[in-house]
Coordinates of C-alpha atoms and ligand atoms in Angstrom, one line a residue:
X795 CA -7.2 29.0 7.8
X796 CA -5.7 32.2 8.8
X797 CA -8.0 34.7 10.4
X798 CA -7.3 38.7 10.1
X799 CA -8.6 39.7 13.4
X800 CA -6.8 39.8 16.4
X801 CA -6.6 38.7 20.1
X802 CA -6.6 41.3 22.5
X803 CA -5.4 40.1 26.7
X804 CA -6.3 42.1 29.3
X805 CA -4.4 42.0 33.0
X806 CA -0.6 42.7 34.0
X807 CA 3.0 42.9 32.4
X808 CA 5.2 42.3 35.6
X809 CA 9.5 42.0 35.7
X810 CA 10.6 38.4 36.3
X811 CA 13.4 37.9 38.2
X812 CA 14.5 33.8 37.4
X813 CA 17.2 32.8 39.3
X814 CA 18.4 28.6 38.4
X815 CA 19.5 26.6 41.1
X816 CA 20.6 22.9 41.5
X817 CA 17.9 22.8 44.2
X818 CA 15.7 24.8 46.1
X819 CA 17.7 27.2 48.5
X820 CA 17.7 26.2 52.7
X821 CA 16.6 29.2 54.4
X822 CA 19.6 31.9 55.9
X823 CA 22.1 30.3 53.9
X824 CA 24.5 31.9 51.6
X825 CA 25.1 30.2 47.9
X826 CA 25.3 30.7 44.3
X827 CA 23.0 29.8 42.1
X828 CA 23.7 28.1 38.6
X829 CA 22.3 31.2 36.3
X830 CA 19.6 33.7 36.1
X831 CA 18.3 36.2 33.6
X832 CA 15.0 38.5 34.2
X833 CA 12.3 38.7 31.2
X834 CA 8.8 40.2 31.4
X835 CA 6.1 38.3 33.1
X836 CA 2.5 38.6 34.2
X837 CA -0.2 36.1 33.3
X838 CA -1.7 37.8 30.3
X839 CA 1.3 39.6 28.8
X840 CA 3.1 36.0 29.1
X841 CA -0.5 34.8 26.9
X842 CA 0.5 37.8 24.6
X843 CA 4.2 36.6 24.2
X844 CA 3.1 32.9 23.2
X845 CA 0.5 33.8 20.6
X846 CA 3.1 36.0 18.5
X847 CA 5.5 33.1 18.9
X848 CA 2.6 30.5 18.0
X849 CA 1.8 33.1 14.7
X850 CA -1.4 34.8 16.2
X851 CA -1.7 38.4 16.1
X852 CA -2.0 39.9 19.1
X853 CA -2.2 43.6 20.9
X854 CA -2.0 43.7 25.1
X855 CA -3.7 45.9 27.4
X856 CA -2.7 46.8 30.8
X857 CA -1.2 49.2 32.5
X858 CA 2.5 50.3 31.5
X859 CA 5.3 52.0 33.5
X860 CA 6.8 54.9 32.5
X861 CA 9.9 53.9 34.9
X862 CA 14.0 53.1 33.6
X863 CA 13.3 49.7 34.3
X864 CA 10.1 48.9 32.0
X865 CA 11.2 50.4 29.1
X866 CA 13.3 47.2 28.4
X867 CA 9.7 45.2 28.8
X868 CA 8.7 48.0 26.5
X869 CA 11.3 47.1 23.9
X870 CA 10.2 43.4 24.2
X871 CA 6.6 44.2 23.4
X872 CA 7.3 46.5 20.4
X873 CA 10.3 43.8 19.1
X874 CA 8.0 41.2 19.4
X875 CA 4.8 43.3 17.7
X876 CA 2.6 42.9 20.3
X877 CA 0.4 46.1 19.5
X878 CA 0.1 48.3 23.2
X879 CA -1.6 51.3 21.4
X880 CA -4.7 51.2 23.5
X881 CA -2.4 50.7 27.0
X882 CA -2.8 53.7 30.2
X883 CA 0.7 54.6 32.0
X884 CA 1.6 55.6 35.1
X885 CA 4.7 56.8 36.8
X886 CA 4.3 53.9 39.5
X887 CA 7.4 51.6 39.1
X888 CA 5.7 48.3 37.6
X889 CA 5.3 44.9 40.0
X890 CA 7.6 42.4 39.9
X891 CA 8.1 38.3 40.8
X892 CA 11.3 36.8 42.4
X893 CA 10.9 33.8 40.7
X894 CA 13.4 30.9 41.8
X895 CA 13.7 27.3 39.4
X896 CA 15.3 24.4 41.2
X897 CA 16.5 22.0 38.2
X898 CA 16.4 18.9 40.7
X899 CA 12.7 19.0 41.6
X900 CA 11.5 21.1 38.1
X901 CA 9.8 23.2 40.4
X902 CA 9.3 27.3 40.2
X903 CA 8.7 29.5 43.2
X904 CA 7.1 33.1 42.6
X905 CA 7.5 35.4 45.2
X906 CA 5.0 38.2 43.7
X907 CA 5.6 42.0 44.5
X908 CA 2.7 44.1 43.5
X909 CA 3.4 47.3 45.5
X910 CA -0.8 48.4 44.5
X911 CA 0.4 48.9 41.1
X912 CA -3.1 50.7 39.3
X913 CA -5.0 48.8 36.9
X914 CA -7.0 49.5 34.3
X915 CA -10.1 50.6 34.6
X916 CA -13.5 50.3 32.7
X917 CA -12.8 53.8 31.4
X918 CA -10.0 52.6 30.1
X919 CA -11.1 49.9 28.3
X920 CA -14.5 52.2 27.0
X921 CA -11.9 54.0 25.0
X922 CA -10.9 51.2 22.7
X923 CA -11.8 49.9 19.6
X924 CA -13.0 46.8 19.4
X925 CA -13.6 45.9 15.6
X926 CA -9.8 44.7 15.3
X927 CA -10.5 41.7 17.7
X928 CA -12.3 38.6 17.4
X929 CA -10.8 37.1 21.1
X930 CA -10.4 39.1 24.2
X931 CA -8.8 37.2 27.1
X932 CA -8.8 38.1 30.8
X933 CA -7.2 37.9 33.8
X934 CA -9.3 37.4 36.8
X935 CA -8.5 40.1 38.6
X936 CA -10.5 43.6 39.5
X937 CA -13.6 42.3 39.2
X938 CA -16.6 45.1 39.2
X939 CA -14.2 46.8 35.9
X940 CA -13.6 43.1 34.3
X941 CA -17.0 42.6 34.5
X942 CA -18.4 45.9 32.5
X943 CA -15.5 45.2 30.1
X944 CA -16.9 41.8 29.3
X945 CA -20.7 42.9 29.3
X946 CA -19.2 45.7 27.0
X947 CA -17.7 42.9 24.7
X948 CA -21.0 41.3 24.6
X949 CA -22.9 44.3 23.8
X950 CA -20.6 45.3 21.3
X951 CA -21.1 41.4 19.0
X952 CA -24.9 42.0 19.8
X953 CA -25.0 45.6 17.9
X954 CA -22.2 44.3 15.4
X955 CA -23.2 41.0 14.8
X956 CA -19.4 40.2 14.8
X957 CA -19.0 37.8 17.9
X958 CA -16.0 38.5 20.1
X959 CA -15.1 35.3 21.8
X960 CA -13.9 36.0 25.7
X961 CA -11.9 33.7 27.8
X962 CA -11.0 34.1 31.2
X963 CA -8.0 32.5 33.0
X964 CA -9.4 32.1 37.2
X965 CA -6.4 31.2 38.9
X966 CA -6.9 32.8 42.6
X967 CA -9.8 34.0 44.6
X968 CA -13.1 32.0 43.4
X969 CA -15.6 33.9 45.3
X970 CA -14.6 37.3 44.2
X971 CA -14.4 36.5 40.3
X972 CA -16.8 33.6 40.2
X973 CA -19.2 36.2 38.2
X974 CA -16.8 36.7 35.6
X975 CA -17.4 33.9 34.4
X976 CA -21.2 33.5 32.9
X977 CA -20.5 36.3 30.1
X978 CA -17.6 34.3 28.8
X979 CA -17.2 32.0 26.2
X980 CA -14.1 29.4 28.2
X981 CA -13.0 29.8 31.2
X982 CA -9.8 28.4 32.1
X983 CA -9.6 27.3 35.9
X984 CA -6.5 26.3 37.6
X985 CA -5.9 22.8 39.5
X986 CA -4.5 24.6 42.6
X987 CA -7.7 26.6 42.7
X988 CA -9.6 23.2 42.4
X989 CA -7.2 21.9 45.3
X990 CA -8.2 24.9 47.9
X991 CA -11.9 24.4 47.3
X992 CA -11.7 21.0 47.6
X993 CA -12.5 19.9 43.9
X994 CA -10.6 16.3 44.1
X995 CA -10.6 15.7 39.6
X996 CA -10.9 18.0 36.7
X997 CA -14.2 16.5 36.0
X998 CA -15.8 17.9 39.5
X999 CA -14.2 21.2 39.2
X1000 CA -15.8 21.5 35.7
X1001 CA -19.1 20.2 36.5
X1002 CA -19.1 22.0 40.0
X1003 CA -18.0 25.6 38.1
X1004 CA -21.0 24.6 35.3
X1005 CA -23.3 24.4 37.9
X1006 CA -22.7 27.3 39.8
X1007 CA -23.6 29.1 36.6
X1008 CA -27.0 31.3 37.3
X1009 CA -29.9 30.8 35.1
X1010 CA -30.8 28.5 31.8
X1011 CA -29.1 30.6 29.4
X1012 CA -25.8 29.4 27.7
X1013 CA -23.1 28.3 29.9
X1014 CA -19.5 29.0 29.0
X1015 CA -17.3 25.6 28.4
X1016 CA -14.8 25.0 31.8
X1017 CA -11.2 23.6 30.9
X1018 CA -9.0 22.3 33.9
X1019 CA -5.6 21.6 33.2
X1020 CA -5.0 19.1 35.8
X1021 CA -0.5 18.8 35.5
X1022 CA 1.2 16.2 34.6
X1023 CA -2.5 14.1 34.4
X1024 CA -3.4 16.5 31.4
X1025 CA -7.0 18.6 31.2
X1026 CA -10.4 18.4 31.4
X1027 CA -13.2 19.8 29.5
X1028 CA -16.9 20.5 29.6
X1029 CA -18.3 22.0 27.0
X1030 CA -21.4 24.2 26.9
X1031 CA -23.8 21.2 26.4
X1032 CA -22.3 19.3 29.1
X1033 CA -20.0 17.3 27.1
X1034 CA -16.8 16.0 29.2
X1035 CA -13.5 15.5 27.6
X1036 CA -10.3 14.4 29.2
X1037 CA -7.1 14.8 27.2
X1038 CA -3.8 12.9 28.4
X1039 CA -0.7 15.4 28.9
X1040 CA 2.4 14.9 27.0
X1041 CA 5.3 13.6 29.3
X1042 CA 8.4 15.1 28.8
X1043 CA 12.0 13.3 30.5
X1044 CA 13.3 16.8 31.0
X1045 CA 12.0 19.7 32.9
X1046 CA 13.8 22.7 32.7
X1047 CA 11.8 25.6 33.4
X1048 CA 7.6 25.8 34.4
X1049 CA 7.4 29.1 35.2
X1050 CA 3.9 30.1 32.8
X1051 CA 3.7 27.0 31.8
X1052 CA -0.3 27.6 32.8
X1053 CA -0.2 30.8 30.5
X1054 CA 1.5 28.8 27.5
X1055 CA -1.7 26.1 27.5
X1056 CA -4.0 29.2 27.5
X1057 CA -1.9 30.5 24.8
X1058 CA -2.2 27.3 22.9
X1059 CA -5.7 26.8 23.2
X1060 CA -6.6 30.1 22.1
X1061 CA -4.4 29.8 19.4
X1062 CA -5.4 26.6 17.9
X1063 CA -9.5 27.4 18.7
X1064 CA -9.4 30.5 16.5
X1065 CA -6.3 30.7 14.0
X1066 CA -7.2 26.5 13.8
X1067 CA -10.5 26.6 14.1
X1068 CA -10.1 23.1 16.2
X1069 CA -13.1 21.6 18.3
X1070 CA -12.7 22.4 22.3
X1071 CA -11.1 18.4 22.7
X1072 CA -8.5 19.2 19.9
X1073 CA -7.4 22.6 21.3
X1074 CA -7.2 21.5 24.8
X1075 CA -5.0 18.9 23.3
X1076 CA -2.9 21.2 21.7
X1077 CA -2.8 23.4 24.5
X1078 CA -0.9 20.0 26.6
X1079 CA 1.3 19.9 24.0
X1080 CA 2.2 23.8 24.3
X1081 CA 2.6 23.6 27.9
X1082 CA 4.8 20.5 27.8
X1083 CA 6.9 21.8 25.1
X1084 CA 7.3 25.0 27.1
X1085 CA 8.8 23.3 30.5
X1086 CA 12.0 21.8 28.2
X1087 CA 13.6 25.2 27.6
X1088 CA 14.0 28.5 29.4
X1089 CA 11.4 31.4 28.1
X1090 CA 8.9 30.8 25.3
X1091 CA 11.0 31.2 22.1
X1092 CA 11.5 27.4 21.5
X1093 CA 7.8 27.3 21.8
X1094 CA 8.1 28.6 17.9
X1095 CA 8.9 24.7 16.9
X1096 CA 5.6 24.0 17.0
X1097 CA 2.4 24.4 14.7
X1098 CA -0.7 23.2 14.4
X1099 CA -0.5 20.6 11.4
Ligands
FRU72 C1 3.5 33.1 35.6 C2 3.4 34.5 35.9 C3 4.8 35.2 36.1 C4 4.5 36.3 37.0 C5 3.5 35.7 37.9 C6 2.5 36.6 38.6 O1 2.3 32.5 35.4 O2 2.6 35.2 35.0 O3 5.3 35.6 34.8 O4 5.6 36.7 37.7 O5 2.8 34.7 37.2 O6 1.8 37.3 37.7

């Protein structure tokens, strides 16, 4: 079943530099690397680029450069109908990643640049229309102004009686964001973040992120992709799941792998209307589809039948 509304993600569009090499470089040496090409990046505009490619319609909002060197990121956006109407620009040139792949080990470096780069503020986001959406997905970043964005999102179902699912993607800097994430409906937390606070399985970090949830009111469900050993999932009545990941023999490039399985499960929870095991299990099979070619384009060969 097809829905009409769309999802609308919130949080940066960054420049990626992706330079392939047989292995990862030494330091102060001098060598050539296999190939390279640069494509736009950033957690949430990468979330944007895999929903069109999935089918889902989809509009970003962040902030936009009026510099030479976005207007090719721009391009991309319009080219690939991602809607931008509601975005704020700025003169600022726009952040960008050094990213490096090294075929041998599969692995992807980022070396992030954000040079302060504004955001988007809640005054921003006041000035949008919401009716079009039925998702809204964050980045956990800027905190107090994601936070009166969400309660704004909430407000607005409350007066419409149209609920706007949220989802939130916490990939760095629990403390700061952890009260993002009671006014959400999912919230996606990453394994490394797991790893720094000392969350050993996908099923602690879940139950450890429920719990930390002030009050008796309705707790958002926790997902945890966990690599190559898949994801977990709690749902909001305490419900665990743990879905297997799909092994692929060739690893060609992981670099938002993470935001493809966001992507995926966003994509098959509201144009599939799948249970949170189902999408979580479609979300692996995004992600692992994702790491066996360059970009997200090949991404289009799958669909949720
Ligand atoms: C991948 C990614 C890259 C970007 C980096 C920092 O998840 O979104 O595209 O360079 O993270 O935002």
């Amino acid at each position: 079943m097809s829905q009409v509304k769309s999802v609308l993600c919130v949080g940066c569009t960054v420049i990626d530099f992706v330079t392939i090499c047989g292995s990862y470089p030494k330091e102060d040496t001098d060598r050539r690397c296999l190939d390279g090409f640069w494509q736009r990046g950033g957690n949430a505009s990468n979330v944007s680029t895999v929903l069109r490619v999935l089918g889902s319609r989809v509009d970003f909002f962040g902030m936009l450069s009026r510099s030479d060197a976005f207007r090719v990121l721009l391009e991309d956006l319009r080219r690939r109908e991602i809607g931008t109407k509601n975005c704020p620009q700025t003169d600022r040139d726009p952040p960008f990643s050094s990213v490096i792949l090294a075929q041998d080990a599969g692995t992807r470096t980022i070396i992030h640049c954000n040079k302060d780069y504004p955001q988007t503020t809640w005054d921003d986001f006041s000035k949008v229309d919401l009716s079009p959406y039925a998702w809204v997905h964050f980045e956990a970043r800027n905190t107090p102004h994601v936070l009166k964005m969400m309660q704004s999102i909430r407000d607005h179902s409350e007066r419409t009686g149209q609920r706007i699912l949220i989802s939130l993607d916490l990939e760095t800097r629990y403390e700061q964001n952890q009260e993002l994430c009671a006014p959400c409906d999912y919230v996606v937390f990453s394994k490394e973040l797991a790893a720094q606070l000392g969350w050993q399985t996908p099923r602690q970090t879940c139950e450890q992120l429920a719990a930390n949830i002030p009050g008796s009111g309705p707790k958002p469900a926790f997902i945890c992709p966990w690599g190559s050993a898949g994801a977990g999932a709690l749902d909001a009545n305490g419900n665990y799941h743990e879905l297997a990941s799909y092994k692929q023999e060739k690893v060609v490039d992981t670099l938002g792998a993470g935001d493809s399985f966001m992507a995926g499960f966003i994509h098959a929870t509201l144009e599939g209307q799948r249970s949170l095991s189902n999408a979580v299990d479609f979300a692996n099979r995004v992600a692992s589809h994702k790491i066996t070619g360059f970009g997200y384009d090949h991404i289009a060969q799958l669909s949720l039948s």
